[in-house]
C-alpha cells in the first residue's frame, strides 16, 4: 500500500513524505504517480487512499494499551515524595500521574483521561487554584483531609467520591497528624488535545473560617437528600452541586440491589453484579460534563460478561480481590490497584473476594470513563461479547 509519514524531508523541507508501493486497490506505480506525490508533498497534501486504513479502521484501535498499577507501590513512592517534594506554588500539588506505556511518556492514563495519586502530609495545605479541567477525588483509604471548594470545606473519607466541575476555586488541607493519599481523576488529556484549557492561581492560604472540619459541607446539607432538591437552588452549573457522595449511601445502594435480586425481582446489571452511577441531583445527568463515575460490586464467584465500549475508562479496586481481563491481558488484583481499559478493549472481571480481604464479601470496583463526551457526540457504542 502507498505509505506516508510526517517525518521532515531533508530535501524539500516538507513534513509530508509519500511513497508509492504496489498493492491491491492502489494506483499503478509510474513516474507520473511519483511526480504527483512530490507535488502533494510540496503543497502539504495527503491523499486519503494512502491513509484510509489508519484513519478509518473497521473498529477503534486505541493508542493506549491495557495496564495495571499496584496501589502498594504507588503509595510507597508517594510517601517518599512526601518527604522530598514541597506543596506550593510551582508544583501546586503532590500529584503523581499514571502514564500509559504506549502514550510516549505523557502523564495520561488514556488519550482522554488523567488519573493520579495525590499525597498530603500532616498539617499541609495545597494552595488554592482553579482550572477548566473537570476533576474528582476518590478515597480508597484514610481520612483527615478536607478539600475546600468555593470556600465550602468538604470532608474526605474512605469510599467518598468528590466531584468538582471546572473553574471552581479549590484548596486542600490536612487537619490530622497522619499523611493521606487519594486518587484524582481529570479530563486533562481531552482538554490538552482540544486546546481548551485555562488555569488561574488563587490565594496562597485559606482563611481560618475555611479551616474548620464540619461533618457535612454546605453542599451536602442542600443537595445530599435522596430524591429531594432545594427550591431555593441557584441555576444549574456545568457539574453536580453536590460535592461529596458518601460511602454509606453507595454501599447501601449496592447491597440493596443484591438483596432485591435474591428476592427474585432483578435490580442488578447481571446476576451477582450490582452497579450504580453517580448522578447530578439537579437533573440526573452525569456528575461532570466529560466524566462518568460508577461503582460496581461483584459477589464472590461471579464472572462478568466481556463488554466493549467506545472511549476509555480507569478502574480502582476499592475492596476485595479477583481477576480482571482487559483485551489479552489478565491480572489478579486487590485493594487499591488501578488499571486502564482502552477504547473497544473487552473487559471482564471475576470476583474471588472473601471475608479476609473484603468488608462485603465482594470485588468492589470504582470506575470513571469519558462516556459523556462520546454520548454528546453520538459516538458511543457498547457491545457485550458472548
Short mmCIF file of N, CA, C and O in Angstrom, two decimals, residues 136-189:
data_model
loop_
_atom_site.label_atom_id
_atom_site.label_comp_id
_atom_site.label_asym_id
_atom_site.label_seq_id
_atom_site.Cartn_x
_atom_site.Cartn_y
_atom_site.Cartn_z
N UNK A 136 -12.26 15.10 39.94
CA UNK A 136 -12.88 14.49 41.11
C UNK A 136 -11.77 13.91 41.98
O UNK A 136 -10.63 13.75 41.56
N UNK A 137 -12.14 13.59 43.22
CA UNK A 137 -11.28 12.86 44.12
C UNK A 137 -12.04 11.63 44.61
O UNK A 137 -13.24 11.70 44.85
N UNK A 138 -11.33 10.51 44.73
CA UNK A 138 -11.92 9.29 45.26
C UNK A 138 -10.97 8.71 46.29
O UNK A 138 -9.76 8.62 46.06
N UNK A 139 -11.52 8.34 47.44
CA UNK A 139 -10.70 7.93 48.59
C UNK A 139 -10.81 6.42 48.79
O UNK A 139 -11.89 5.92 49.11
N UNK A 140 -9.70 5.72 48.63
CA UNK A 140 -9.70 4.28 48.84
C UNK A 140 -9.30 3.90 50.26
O UNK A 140 -9.60 2.81 50.73
N UNK A 141 -8.64 4.82 50.96
CA UNK A 141 -8.28 4.56 52.35
C UNK A 141 -7.99 5.87 53.06
O UNK A 141 -7.59 6.85 52.45
N UNK A 142 -8.19 5.87 54.38
CA UNK A 142 -7.81 7.01 55.21
C UNK A 142 -8.85 8.11 55.27
O UNK A 142 -9.90 8.07 54.63
N UNK A 143 -8.55 9.11 56.08
CA UNK A 143 -9.36 10.31 56.22
C UNK A 143 -8.52 11.38 56.88
O UNK A 143 -7.38 11.14 57.28
N UNK A 144 -9.07 12.58 56.99
CA UNK A 144 -8.36 13.66 57.66
C UNK A 144 -8.07 14.86 56.80
O UNK A 144 -7.73 15.93 57.30
N UNK A 145 -8.21 14.70 55.47
CA UNK A 145 -8.02 15.84 54.57
C UNK A 145 -9.38 16.43 54.24
O UNK A 145 -10.36 15.71 54.06
N UNK A 146 -9.44 17.75 54.18
CA UNK A 146 -10.62 18.47 53.72
C UNK A 146 -10.28 19.19 52.43
O UNK A 146 -9.23 19.83 52.32
N UNK A 147 -11.13 19.04 51.44
CA UNK A 147 -11.00 19.87 50.25
C UNK A 147 -11.95 21.05 50.42
O UNK A 147 -13.07 20.89 50.92
N UNK A 148 -11.50 22.23 50.05
CA UNK A 148 -12.30 23.44 50.22
C UNK A 148 -12.63 23.95 48.82
O UNK A 148 -11.77 24.45 48.10
N UNK A 149 -13.88 23.79 48.42
CA UNK A 149 -14.33 24.15 47.07
C UNK A 149 -15.29 25.33 47.18
O UNK A 149 -16.33 25.24 47.82
N UNK A 150 -14.90 26.44 46.57
CA UNK A 150 -15.73 27.64 46.69
C UNK A 150 -15.94 28.04 48.13
O UNK A 150 -17.02 28.47 48.52
N UNK A 151 -14.90 27.84 48.97
CA UNK A 151 -14.89 28.18 50.40
C UNK A 151 -15.82 27.29 51.22
O UNK A 151 -16.18 27.63 52.36
N UNK A 152 -16.17 26.14 50.68
CA UNK A 152 -17.01 25.17 51.39
C UNK A 152 -16.13 23.97 51.76
O UNK A 152 -15.72 23.21 50.90
N UNK A 153 -15.79 23.77 53.06
CA UNK A 153 -14.94 22.64 53.46
C UNK A 153 -15.70 21.32 53.34
O UNK A 153 -16.81 21.17 53.86
N UNK A 154 -15.09 20.35 52.66
CA UNK A 154 -15.73 19.07 52.39
C UNK A 154 -14.81 17.96 52.90
O UNK A 154 -13.65 17.87 52.49
N UNK A 155 -15.32 17.10 53.78
CA UNK A 155 -14.53 16.02 54.35
C UNK A 155 -14.24 14.95 53.30
O UNK A 155 -15.05 14.69 52.41
N UNK A 156 -13.07 14.32 53.42
CA UNK A 156 -12.68 13.23 52.54
C UNK A 156 -12.43 11.99 53.38
O UNK A 156 -11.52 11.98 54.22
N UNK A 157 -13.22 10.94 53.17
CA UNK A 157 -13.09 9.69 53.93
C UNK A 157 -13.17 8.51 52.98
O UNK A 157 -13.66 8.63 51.85
N UNK A 158 -12.74 7.35 53.46
CA UNK A 158 -12.73 6.14 52.65
C UNK A 158 -14.08 5.91 51.99
O UNK A 158 -15.12 5.90 52.63
N UNK A 159 -14.04 5.68 50.69
CA UNK A 159 -15.23 5.40 49.93
C UNK A 159 -15.96 6.62 49.40
O UNK A 159 -16.90 6.49 48.61
N UNK A 160 -15.56 7.81 49.83
CA UNK A 160 -16.23 9.03 49.38
C UNK A 160 -15.78 9.39 47.96
O UNK A 160 -14.60 9.28 47.61
N UNK A 161 -16.74 9.85 47.17
CA UNK A 161 -16.49 10.35 45.82
C UNK A 161 -16.80 11.83 45.80
O UNK A 161 -17.90 12.24 46.20
N UNK A 162 -15.83 12.64 45.36
CA UNK A 162 -15.97 14.09 45.45
C UNK A 162 -15.74 14.73 44.08
O UNK A 162 -14.60 14.99 43.68
N UNK A 163 -16.81 14.99 43.34
CA UNK A 163 -16.66 15.62 42.03
C UNK A 163 -16.50 17.13 42.15
O UNK A 163 -16.98 17.75 43.12
N UNK A 164 -15.87 17.72 41.16
CA UNK A 164 -15.68 19.16 41.16
C UNK A 164 -15.57 19.64 39.71
O UNK A 164 -14.60 19.34 39.02
N UNK A 165 -16.60 20.33 39.27
CA UNK A 165 -16.61 20.83 37.89
C UNK A 165 -15.53 21.88 37.69
O UNK A 165 -15.05 22.50 38.64
N UNK A 166 -15.15 22.08 36.45
CA UNK A 166 -14.09 23.02 36.13
C UNK A 166 -14.41 24.45 36.52
O UNK A 166 -15.57 24.87 36.63
N UNK A 167 -13.35 25.19 36.75
CA UNK A 167 -13.35 26.63 37.03
C UNK A 167 -13.93 26.96 38.40
O UNK A 167 -14.41 28.04 38.66
N UNK A 168 -13.84 26.01 39.33
CA UNK A 168 -14.19 26.25 40.73
C UNK A 168 -12.91 26.39 41.54
O UNK A 168 -12.01 25.56 41.44
N UNK A 169 -12.84 27.43 42.35
CA UNK A 169 -11.69 27.58 43.25
C UNK A 169 -11.65 26.41 44.22
O UNK A 169 -12.69 26.02 44.77
N UNK A 170 -10.45 25.87 44.47
CA UNK A 170 -10.36 24.77 45.42
C UNK A 170 -8.96 24.69 46.02
O UNK A 170 -7.96 25.05 45.38
N UNK A 171 -8.91 24.24 47.26
CA UNK A 171 -7.67 24.03 48.01
C UNK A 171 -7.89 22.79 48.88
O UNK A 171 -9.01 22.29 49.01
N UNK A 172 -6.80 22.29 49.48
CA UNK A 172 -6.90 21.15 50.39
C UNK A 172 -6.11 21.45 51.66
O UNK A 172 -5.12 22.19 51.62
N UNK A 173 -6.53 20.85 52.77
CA UNK A 173 -5.72 20.95 53.98
C UNK A 173 -5.85 19.66 54.78
O UNK A 173 -6.93 19.07 54.86
N UNK A 174 -4.74 19.23 55.34
CA UNK A 174 -4.69 18.04 56.17
C UNK A 174 -4.75 18.47 57.63
O UNK A 174 -3.82 19.10 58.14
N UNK A 175 -5.84 18.13 58.29
CA UNK A 175 -6.06 18.58 59.67
C UNK A 175 -5.58 17.57 60.70
O UNK A 175 -5.80 17.76 61.90
N UNK A 176 -4.92 16.50 60.27
CA UNK A 176 -4.54 15.44 61.19
C UNK A 176 -3.01 15.32 61.30
O UNK A 176 -2.27 16.06 60.66
N UNK A 177 -2.59 14.37 62.09
CA UNK A 177 -1.16 14.12 62.30
C UNK A 177 -0.65 12.99 61.41
O UNK A 177 0.46 12.50 61.60
N UNK A 178 -1.44 12.59 60.44
CA UNK A 178 -1.06 11.50 59.54
C UNK A 178 -1.17 11.93 58.09
O UNK A 178 -2.05 12.73 57.75
N UNK A 179 -0.33 11.40 57.23
CA UNK A 179 -0.47 11.70 55.80
C UNK A 179 -1.70 11.00 55.23
O UNK A 179 -2.24 10.06 55.83
N UNK A 180 -2.14 11.46 54.07
CA UNK A 180 -3.29 10.84 53.42
C UNK A 180 -3.09 10.85 51.92
O UNK A 180 -2.55 11.81 51.35
N UNK A 181 -3.52 9.76 51.28
CA UNK A 181 -3.44 9.62 49.83
C UNK A 181 -4.83 9.35 49.27
O UNK A 181 -5.68 8.76 49.94
N UNK A 182 -5.06 9.80 48.05
CA UNK A 182 -6.30 9.52 47.35
C UNK A 182 -6.00 9.57 45.86
O UNK A 182 -4.88 9.87 45.44
N UNK A 183 -7.01 9.26 45.02
CA UNK A 183 -6.78 9.39 43.59
C UNK A 183 -7.54 10.59 43.04
O UNK A 183 -8.64 10.92 43.50
N UNK A 184 -6.91 11.24 42.09
CA UNK A 184 -7.53 12.32 41.33
C UNK A 184 -7.86 11.81 39.93
O UNK A 184 -7.08 11.07 39.33
N UNK A 185 -9.00 12.22 39.41
CA UNK A 185 -9.34 11.95 38.03
C UNK A 185 -9.71 13.26 37.35
O UNK A 185 -10.48 14.06 37.92
N UNK A 186 -9.17 13.50 36.17
CA UNK A 186 -9.46 14.73 35.43
C UNK A 186 -9.53 14.43 33.93
O UNK A 186 -9.05 13.38 33.47
N UNK A 187 -10.06 15.39 33.18
CA UNK A 187 -10.07 15.27 31.73
C UNK A 187 -8.93 16.06 31.08
O UNK A 187 -9.06 16.59 29.98
N UNK A 188 -7.80 16.12 31.77
CA UNK A 188 -6.64 16.89 31.28
C UNK A 188 -6.25 16.49 29.85
O UNK A 188 -6.07 17.36 28.99
N UNK A 189 -6.10 15.19 29.53
CA UNK A 189 -5.69 14.85 28.16
C UNK A 189 -6.69 15.31 27.10
O UNK A 189 -6.30 15.75 26.02
#
